[in-house]
mmCIF file of C-alpha atoms in Angstrom:
data_model
loop_
_atom_site.group_PDB
_atom_site.id
_atom_site.type_symbol
_atom_site.label_atom_id
_atom_site.label_comp_id
_atom_site.label_asym_id
_atom_site.label_seq_id
_atom_site.Cartn_x
_atom_site.Cartn_y
_atom_site.Cartn_z
ATOM 1 C CA MET X 1 3.932 -11.067 -2.019
ATOM 2 C CA ALA X 2 4.402 -7.630 -0.481
ATOM 3 C CA ARG X 3 1.640 -5.647 1.166
ATOM 4 C CA TYR X 4 0.841 -1.947 1.001
ATOM 5 C CA HIS X 5 -0.995 0.692 2.985
ATOM 6 C CA ASN X 6 -1.883 3.272 0.391
ATOM 7 C CA ILE X 7 -1.613 4.169 -3.274
ATOM 8 C CA GLU X 8 -1.746 7.945 -3.401
ATOM 9 C CA LYS X 9 -2.407 9.591 -6.743
ATOM 10 C CA CYS X 10 -1.350 13.150 -7.548
ATOM 11 C CA SER X 11 1.122 13.535 -4.671
ATOM 12 C CA THR X 12 3.324 16.627 -4.829
ATOM 13 C CA VAL X 13 5.305 16.092 -1.606
ATOM 14 C CA ASN X 14 7.187 12.833 -2.245
ATOM 15 C CA GLY X 15 9.496 13.936 -5.040
ATOM 16 C CA GLU X 16 9.552 16.252 -8.027
ATOM 17 C CA GLY X 17 6.392 16.805 -10.010
ATOM 18 C CA VAL X 18 3.067 15.050 -9.593
ATOM 19 C CA ARG X 19 3.710 11.520 -8.408
ATOM 20 C CA LEU X 20 1.978 8.264 -7.732
ATOM 21 C CA SER X 21 3.129 7.270 -4.222
ATOM 22 C CA VAL X 22 2.992 3.640 -3.132
ATOM 23 C CA PHE X 23 3.316 3.139 0.638
ATOM 24 C CA LEU X 24 4.558 -0.424 1.141
ATOM 25 C CA SER X 25 4.113 -2.334 4.403
ATOM 26 C CA GLY X 26 7.037 -3.283 6.584
ATOM 27 C CA CYS X 27 10.021 -1.411 7.928
ATOM 28 C CA PRO X 28 12.834 -2.853 10.041
ATOM 29 C CA HIS X 29 14.195 0.573 11.082
ATOM 30 C CA HIS X 30 11.425 1.837 13.419
ATOM 31 C CA CYS X 31 12.789 5.408 13.467
ATOM 32 C CA LYS X 32 11.646 7.507 16.402
ATOM 33 C CA GLY X 33 9.246 10.185 15.129
ATOM 34 C CA CYS X 34 8.492 8.354 11.864
ATOM 35 C CA PHE X 35 5.582 9.952 9.984
ATOM 36 C CA SER X 36 4.079 6.567 9.087
ATOM 37 C CA PRO X 37 4.677 4.040 11.911
ATOM 38 C CA GLN X 38 1.454 2.280 10.913
ATOM 39 C CA THR X 39 3.432 0.844 7.975
ATOM 40 C CA TRP X 40 6.127 -0.852 10.091
ATOM 41 C CA ASN X 41 4.479 -4.267 10.286
ATOM 42 C CA PRO X 42 5.098 -6.210 7.042
ATOM 43 C CA LYS X 43 1.830 -8.108 7.593
ATOM 44 C CA SER X 44 -0.286 -4.948 7.859
ATOM 45 C CA GLY X 45 -2.182 -3.238 5.092
ATOM 46 C CA LEU X 46 -3.516 -4.862 1.929
ATOM 47 C CA GLU X 47 -2.150 -7.517 -0.372
ATOM 48 C CA LEU X 48 -0.351 -6.102 -3.398
ATOM 49 C CA ASP X 49 -2.554 -8.100 -5.759
ATOM 50 C CA GLU X 50 -3.556 -7.754 -9.421
ATOM 51 C CA GLU X 51 -6.123 -5.102 -8.561
ATOM 52 C CA ALA X 52 -3.477 -3.017 -6.780
ATOM 53 C CA TYR X 53 -1.119 -3.373 -9.754
ATOM 54 C CA LYS X 54 -3.898 -2.227 -12.071
ATOM 55 C CA GLU X 55 -4.427 0.836 -9.870
ATOM 56 C CA ILE X 56 -0.677 1.559 -9.996
ATOM 57 C CA ILE X 57 -0.522 1.232 -13.795
ATOM 58 C CA ASP X 58 -3.646 3.390 -14.260
ATOM 59 C CA GLY X 59 -2.154 6.041 -11.969
ATOM 60 C CA LEU X 60 1.158 6.052 -13.808
ATOM 61 C CA GLU X 61 -0.578 6.339 -17.176
ATOM 62 C CA ASP X 62 -2.425 9.489 -16.053
ATOM 63 C CA LYS X 63 -1.179 12.370 -18.221
ATOM 64 C CA TYR X 64 -0.490 14.522 -15.146
ATOM 65 C CA CYS X 65 1.633 11.910 -13.402
ATOM 66 C CA THR X 66 5.380 12.496 -13.788
ATOM 67 C CA GLY X 67 6.489 9.403 -11.912
ATOM 68 C CA LEU X 68 6.376 6.939 -9.066
ATOM 69 C CA THR X 69 7.564 7.220 -5.481
ATOM 70 C CA LEU X 70 8.116 4.070 -3.451
ATOM 71 C CA LEU X 71 8.033 4.565 0.305
ATOM 72 C CA GLY X 72 6.295 3.160 3.290
ATOM 73 C CA GLY X 73 7.503 1.211 5.323
ATOM 74 C CA ASP X 74 10.719 0.513 3.479
ATOM 75 C CA PRO X 75 10.559 -0.551 -0.182
ATOM 76 C CA LEU X 76 14.096 -1.948 0.061
ATOM 77 C CA ALA X 77 13.421 -4.203 3.050
ATOM 78 C CA PRO X 78 14.106 -7.812 1.965
ATOM 79 C CA TYR X 79 10.416 -8.786 1.976
ATOM 80 C CA ASN X 80 9.531 -5.847 -0.327
ATOM 81 C CA LEU X 81 12.335 -6.181 -2.876
ATOM 82 C CA GLU X 82 10.582 -8.422 -5.385
ATOM 83 C CA ASP X 83 7.509 -6.200 -5.664
ATOM 84 C CA SER X 84 9.524 -2.962 -5.530
ATOM 85 C CA LEU X 85 11.509 -4.222 -8.510
ATOM 86 C CA LYS X 86 8.344 -5.216 -10.372
ATOM 87 C CA ILE X 87 6.681 -1.830 -9.737
ATOM 88 C CA ALA X 88 9.822 0.120 -10.667
ATOM 89 C CA LYS X 89 10.156 -1.822 -13.936
ATOM 90 C CA LEU X 90 6.494 -1.130 -14.775
ATOM 91 C CA CYS X 91 7.068 2.551 -14.159
ATOM 92 C CA LYS X 92 10.169 2.685 -16.349
ATOM 93 C CA ASP X 93 8.319 0.789 -19.121
ATOM 94 C CA ILE X 94 5.733 3.593 -19.061
ATOM 95 C CA GLY X 95 8.564 6.140 -19.307
ATOM 96 C CA LYS X 96 8.248 7.782 -15.890
ATOM 97 C CA THR X 97 10.770 8.507 -13.148
ATOM 98 C CA VAL X 98 11.149 6.472 -9.951
ATOM 99 C CA TRP X 99 11.933 7.935 -6.545
ATOM 100 C CA CYS X 100 12.486 5.695 -3.538
ATOM 101 C CA TYR X 101 12.707 6.448 0.177
ATOM 102 C CA THR X 102 14.679 3.975 2.300
ATOM 103 C CA GLY X 103 16.225 3.797 5.750
ATOM 104 C CA TYR X 104 19.190 1.932 4.282
ATOM 105 C CA LEU X 105 22.243 3.818 3.068
ATOM 106 C CA TYR X 106 23.026 3.937 -0.650
ATOM 107 C CA GLU X 107 26.247 2.057 0.033
ATOM 108 C CA GLU X 108 24.207 -0.838 1.495
ATOM 109 C CA VAL X 109 21.740 -1.124 -1.408
ATOM 110 C CA LYS X 110 23.618 0.067 -4.501
ATOM 111 C CA ASP X 111 24.125 -3.481 -5.770
ATOM 112 C CA LEU X 112 20.466 -4.506 -5.554
ATOM 113 C CA GLU X 113 18.819 -5.083 -8.944
ATOM 114 C CA VAL X 114 16.012 -2.608 -8.167
ATOM 115 C CA ILE X 115 18.543 0.235 -7.852
ATOM 116 C CA LYS X 116 19.055 0.165 -11.641
ATOM 117 C CA TYR X 117 15.427 1.298 -12.038
ATOM 118 C CA ILE X 118 15.482 4.088 -9.437
ATOM 119 C CA ASP X 119 16.264 7.625 -10.558
ATOM 120 C CA VAL X 120 16.411 9.309 -7.143
ATOM 121 C CA LEU X 121 17.061 7.606 -3.804
ATOM 122 C CA VAL X 122 16.444 9.341 -0.491
ATOM 123 C CA ASP X 123 18.530 7.262 1.876
ATOM 124 C CA GLY X 124 19.207 6.935 5.577
ATOM 125 C CA LYS X 125 17.155 6.528 8.703
ATOM 126 C CA PHE X 126 14.986 9.415 9.851
ATOM 127 C CA VAL X 127 16.576 11.099 12.881
ATOM 128 C CA GLU X 128 14.026 13.145 14.789
ATOM 129 C CA SER X 129 16.646 15.456 16.360
ATOM 130 C CA LEU X 130 17.878 16.372 12.846
ATOM 131 C CA THR X 131 14.462 17.390 11.507
ATOM 132 C CA SER X 132 14.556 20.587 9.481
ATOM 133 C CA LYS X 133 11.608 22.410 7.942
ATOM 134 C CA SER X 134 13.948 23.671 5.216
ATOM 135 C CA ALA X 135 15.096 20.157 4.226
ATOM 136 C CA ARG X 136 13.515 19.445 0.851
ATOM 137 C CA TRP X 137 12.498 15.911 -0.111
ATOM 138 C CA LYS X 138 13.825 14.464 3.147
ATOM 139 C CA GLY X 139 12.690 14.290 6.750
ATOM 140 C CA SER X 140 15.999 14.887 8.503
ATOM 141 C CA THR X 141 19.256 16.517 7.470
ATOM 142 C CA ASN X 142 21.302 13.287 7.696
ATOM 143 C CA GLN X 143 19.313 11.814 4.822
ATOM 144 C CA ARG X 144 20.655 12.230 1.297
ATOM 145 C CA VAL X 145 18.894 12.876 -2.011
ATOM 146 C CA ILE X 146 20.944 10.876 -4.513
ATOM 147 C CA LEU X 147 20.848 10.780 -8.315
ATOM 148 C CA VAL X 148 21.199 7.031 -8.702
ATOM 149 C CA ARG X 149 21.937 6.648 -12.403
ATOM 150 C CA LYS X 150 24.687 9.279 -12.346
ATOM 151 C CA SER X 151 26.092 7.759 -9.156
ATOM 152 C CA LEU X 152 26.255 4.308 -10.743
ATOM 153 C CA GLU X 153 27.844 5.700 -13.933
ATOM 154 C CA GLN X 154 30.456 7.761 -12.064
ATOM 155 C CA GLY X 155 31.181 5.209 -9.342
ATOM 156 C CA GLU X 156 30.604 7.809 -6.623
ATOM 157 C CA ILE X 157 27.570 9.427 -5.040
ATOM 158 C CA VAL X 158 26.095 12.296 -7.037
ATOM 159 C CA PHE X 159 23.635 14.406 -5.091
ATOM 160 C CA HIS X 160 20.418 15.965 -6.337
ATOM 161 C CA SER X 161 20.587 19.780 -6.387
ATOM 162 C CA ASP X 162 18.046 19.842 -3.537
ATOM 163 C CA ASN X 163 20.195 17.615 -1.274
ATOM 164 C CA ASP X 164 21.372 20.496 0.932
ATOM 165 C CA LYS X 165 18.055 22.319 1.162
#
């Protein structure tokens, strides 16, 4: 069972619209300058138990919530995959969008089952020397904002319109 650090309701900085952000525990990348190094240890935080899932579902059902953002830590780290998939499926069942932030590249994770439930993937490790205040939805300019469903359909990466900002 995965662990998490925070479930943030009404976030407007982790993707388009008003989002429920779930900060999962554990990240193998340990990027220098990471904004949430407290989430690196997969054994830190709280257990993602039934109570946490209820909080996630309640947050997603809020009429102002436009979707879910999975981040952390890294939601696509092997020890987080099962719960990331479960949360993403719940979100899609409710009819909301799923954004996911990962240090892995799209090419490394595109065949994971959870990818089918993600609408937008922000991929790549954070690189402190490539930080840009004008970069929207990403921490450094090497990261990419990818429209996953269109990318899977077309067999090539399709970028979100905000990818270059």
